[in-house]
Coordinates of C-alpha atoms in Angstrom, one line a residue:
V32 CA -19.5 -40.8 -51.1
P33 CA -17.0 -38.0 -51.7
A34 CA -13.5 -38.7 -52.8
F35 CA -10.9 -37.6 -50.3
S36 CA -9.3 -34.7 -51.8
P37 CA -5.6 -34.4 -51.1
V38 CA -6.0 -30.7 -50.5
D39 CA -2.9 -29.1 -49.1
A40 CA -4.0 -28.2 -45.7
D41 CA -1.3 -25.3 -45.5
E42 CA -3.0 -23.8 -48.5
E43 CA -6.4 -24.0 -46.8
V44 CA -5.5 -23.0 -43.4
G45 CA -2.5 -20.9 -43.6
S46 CA -1.7 -19.1 -40.3
A47 CA -5.4 -19.3 -39.2
L48 CA -8.4 -21.2 -39.9
L49 CA -10.8 -19.8 -42.4
P50 CA -13.7 -17.9 -40.8
Y51 CA -17.0 -19.6 -40.3
I52 CA -19.7 -17.7 -42.2
I53 CA -23.1 -17.6 -40.7
F54 CA -26.4 -17.5 -42.6
S55 CA -28.0 -14.2 -41.6
G56 CA -31.0 -14.4 -43.9
S57 CA -34.7 -14.7 -42.8
A58 CA -37.1 -17.6 -43.2
R59 CA -40.9 -18.3 -42.8
P60 CA -41.8 -20.4 -40.0
V61 CA -42.0 -24.0 -41.2
H62 CA -45.7 -24.3 -40.3
E63 CA -46.5 -21.2 -42.5
A64 CA -44.0 -21.8 -45.3
S65 CA -44.6 -23.4 -48.7
R66 CA -42.3 -26.3 -49.7
K67 CA -40.7 -23.9 -52.2
D68 CA -39.9 -21.4 -49.3
I69 CA -38.4 -24.2 -47.1
N70 CA -36.3 -25.5 -50.1
E71 CA -35.1 -22.0 -51.1
T72 CA -34.1 -21.3 -47.4
L73 CA -32.4 -24.7 -46.9
L74 CA -30.4 -24.2 -50.1
E75 CA -29.4 -20.6 -49.0
I76 CA -28.3 -21.9 -45.5
I77 CA -26.1 -24.6 -47.1
A78 CA -24.8 -22.1 -49.7
K79 CA -23.6 -19.9 -46.9
E80 CA -22.7 -22.3 -44.1
G81 CA -22.0 -25.6 -46.0
P82 CA -20.8 -28.2 -45.7
V83 CA -23.1 -28.5 -42.8
L84 CA -24.7 -31.1 -40.6
G85 CA -28.5 -31.6 -41.1
N86 CA -29.2 -30.7 -37.5
W87 CA -27.2 -27.5 -37.9
A88 CA -29.1 -26.6 -41.1
Y89 CA -32.4 -27.2 -39.3
S90 CA -31.4 -25.1 -36.3
S91 CA -30.2 -22.3 -38.7
Y92 CA -33.7 -22.5 -40.4
V93 CA -35.4 -22.2 -37.0
K94 CA -33.3 -19.4 -35.9
A95 CA -33.9 -17.5 -39.3
S96 CA -37.7 -17.9 -38.7
G97 CA -37.5 -16.3 -35.3
G98 CA -38.0 -19.7 -33.5
K99 CA -35.8 -21.1 -30.7
R100 CA -36.0 -24.9 -30.9
V101 CA -36.3 -27.5 -33.6
G102 CA -39.3 -29.6 -32.4
S103 CA -40.0 -33.1 -33.8
A104 CA -42.6 -31.9 -36.3
I105 CA -40.3 -29.2 -37.6
Y106 CA -37.3 -31.7 -37.8
D107 CA -39.4 -34.2 -39.7
K108 CA -40.6 -31.5 -42.3
L109 CA -37.1 -30.0 -42.8
N110 CA -35.4 -33.4 -42.9
H111 CA -37.9 -34.7 -45.5
E112 CA -37.4 -31.6 -47.7
L113 CA -33.6 -32.0 -47.4
I114 CA -33.9 -35.6 -48.5
L115 CA -35.9 -34.5 -51.5
L116 CA -33.4 -31.9 -52.4
T117 CA -30.7 -34.6 -52.2
R118 CA -32.7 -37.0 -54.5
R119 CA -33.0 -34.2 -57.0
G120 CA -29.3 -33.6 -57.0
E121 CA -29.6 -30.0 -55.6
V122 CA -27.7 -31.0 -52.4
I123 CA -25.1 -33.6 -51.9
A124 CA -25.2 -35.7 -48.7
D125 CA -22.6 -37.9 -47.0
D126 CA -22.6 -40.0 -43.9
P127 CA -19.0 -41.0 -43.4
L128 CA -19.5 -42.3 -39.9
N129 CA -22.6 -44.3 -40.8
R130 CA -24.8 -42.6 -38.2
R131 CA -28.0 -43.2 -40.4
S132 CA -29.7 -40.1 -39.4
G133 CA -30.6 -37.1 -41.6
G134 CA -29.6 -34.8 -38.9
L135 CA -26.1 -36.2 -38.6
R136 CA -25.4 -36.4 -42.4
T137 CA -23.3 -33.7 -43.9
Y138 CA -24.8 -31.6 -46.7
W139 CA -23.2 -29.3 -49.3
L140 CA -24.0 -27.9 -52.7
P141 CA -22.7 -29.2 -56.0
G142 CA -19.5 -27.1 -56.6
Q143 CA -18.8 -26.8 -52.9
Q144 CA -16.0 -28.8 -51.3
C145 CA -16.9 -31.7 -49.2
H146 CA -14.9 -30.3 -46.3
V147 CA -13.5 -26.8 -45.4
I148 CA -11.0 -26.3 -42.5
R149 CA -12.5 -23.3 -40.7
K150 CA -13.0 -21.8 -37.3
R151 CA -15.6 -23.2 -35.0
G152 CA -17.9 -20.1 -35.0
P153 CA -21.0 -20.5 -33.0
R154 CA -20.9 -24.3 -33.5
H155 CA -20.2 -26.8 -30.8
L156 CA -17.7 -29.6 -31.5
E157 CA -20.6 -32.1 -32.2
D158 CA -22.0 -29.7 -34.8
I159 CA -18.9 -29.7 -37.1
P160 CA -19.2 -32.2 -39.9
P161 CA -16.9 -35.4 -39.6
L162 CA -14.9 -34.5 -42.8
E163 CA -14.1 -31.1 -41.5
L164 CA -12.9 -32.5 -38.2
A165 CA -10.9 -35.2 -40.1
A166 CA -9.3 -32.5 -42.1
L167 CA -8.5 -30.4 -39.1
L168 CA -6.9 -33.5 -37.4
R169 CA -4.8 -34.1 -40.4
Y170 CA -3.7 -30.5 -40.3
A171 CA -2.9 -30.8 -36.6
A172 CA -1.0 -34.0 -37.1
R173 CA 1.5 -32.2 -39.2
S174 CA 2.9 -30.4 -36.1
E175 CA 1.9 -33.0 -33.4
G176 CA 2.1 -36.4 -35.0
W177 CA -0.6 -39.0 -34.6
D178 CA -0.5 -39.7 -31.0
D179 CA -4.0 -39.2 -29.6
A180 CA -3.6 -36.7 -26.6
P181 CA -1.2 -34.1 -28.3
L182 CA -3.1 -34.4 -31.6
Y183 CA -6.5 -33.8 -29.9
R184 CA -5.2 -30.9 -27.8
E185 CA -3.7 -29.2 -30.9
A186 CA -7.1 -29.6 -32.7
L187 CA -8.9 -28.2 -29.7
K188 CA -6.5 -25.3 -29.6
L189 CA -7.3 -24.6 -33.4
L190 CA -11.0 -24.6 -32.5
S191 CA -10.4 -22.2 -29.5
L192 CA -11.5 -25.0 -27.2
K193 CA -9.5 -26.2 -24.1
R194 CA -11.1 -29.1 -22.3
L195 CA -10.1 -32.6 -23.5
T196 CA -13.2 -34.4 -22.1
E197 CA -14.4 -37.9 -22.6
Q198 CA -16.8 -36.8 -25.3
V199 CA -14.2 -34.7 -27.1
W200 CA -12.0 -37.8 -27.1
K201 CA -14.7 -39.9 -28.4
T202 CA -15.6 -37.4 -31.1
F203 CA -12.0 -37.1 -32.3
S204 CA -11.4 -40.9 -32.1
E205 CA -14.3 -41.5 -34.5
V206 CA -12.9 -39.2 -37.1
V207 CA -9.2 -40.3 -36.9
P208 CA -9.7 -43.1 -39.5
L209 CA -11.2 -40.4 -41.9
A210 CA -8.2 -38.2 -41.3
R211 CA -5.8 -41.2 -42.0
K212 CA -7.7 -41.6 -45.4
F213 CA -6.8 -38.1 -46.3
E214 CA -3.1 -39.0 -45.7
E215 CA -3.5 -42.2 -47.8
A216 CA -5.2 -40.2 -50.6
E217 CA -2.4 -37.7 -50.6
S218 CA 0.3 -40.4 -50.7
E219 CA -1.4 -42.0 -53.7
T220 CA -1.7 -38.8 -55.6
I221 CA 2.1 -38.1 -54.9
D222 CA 3.0 -41.7 -56.1
E223 CA 0.9 -41.2 -59.3
S224 CA 2.9 -38.1 -60.2
F225 CA 6.2 -39.9 -60.5

């Protein structure tokens, strides 16, 4: 489980969110690729796009191989390989919302931050890792406070989204406790410095 880093959100975000960088490499189709090919491509995807949800990494892999959809056999194979990469320490995994699914875990490489506040890019809201959303909410709370509706609207605006739907509300509500942990971690760091 990653420590909540009391990163200065202003330093990360500045006047605009960091850009989302898309993996633009190619991949062999899963059914033709060796385990080594699959592992190398997953590592390249995570290096470029990480931290990333497993489902997003699998989708990026399939797109890079010229495919359109992650079927169950492809999902199982990619998920299995990503689990092995995690066990070997080549990838770090976290499941801060305890969803218990490889596709919903967040993955990043050693040396990468566990969250980065960045633009949405081609991702839908549900494709953004929970710690990234939590950091974004923490940033939005600096101007809007912690009242749900104004906070969520500001976060949507930062992500270039508009509609505060029931699903958006639910997604943000799930990560508010994580965002609050960022605040607590920052307070503890400040207290320790005195």
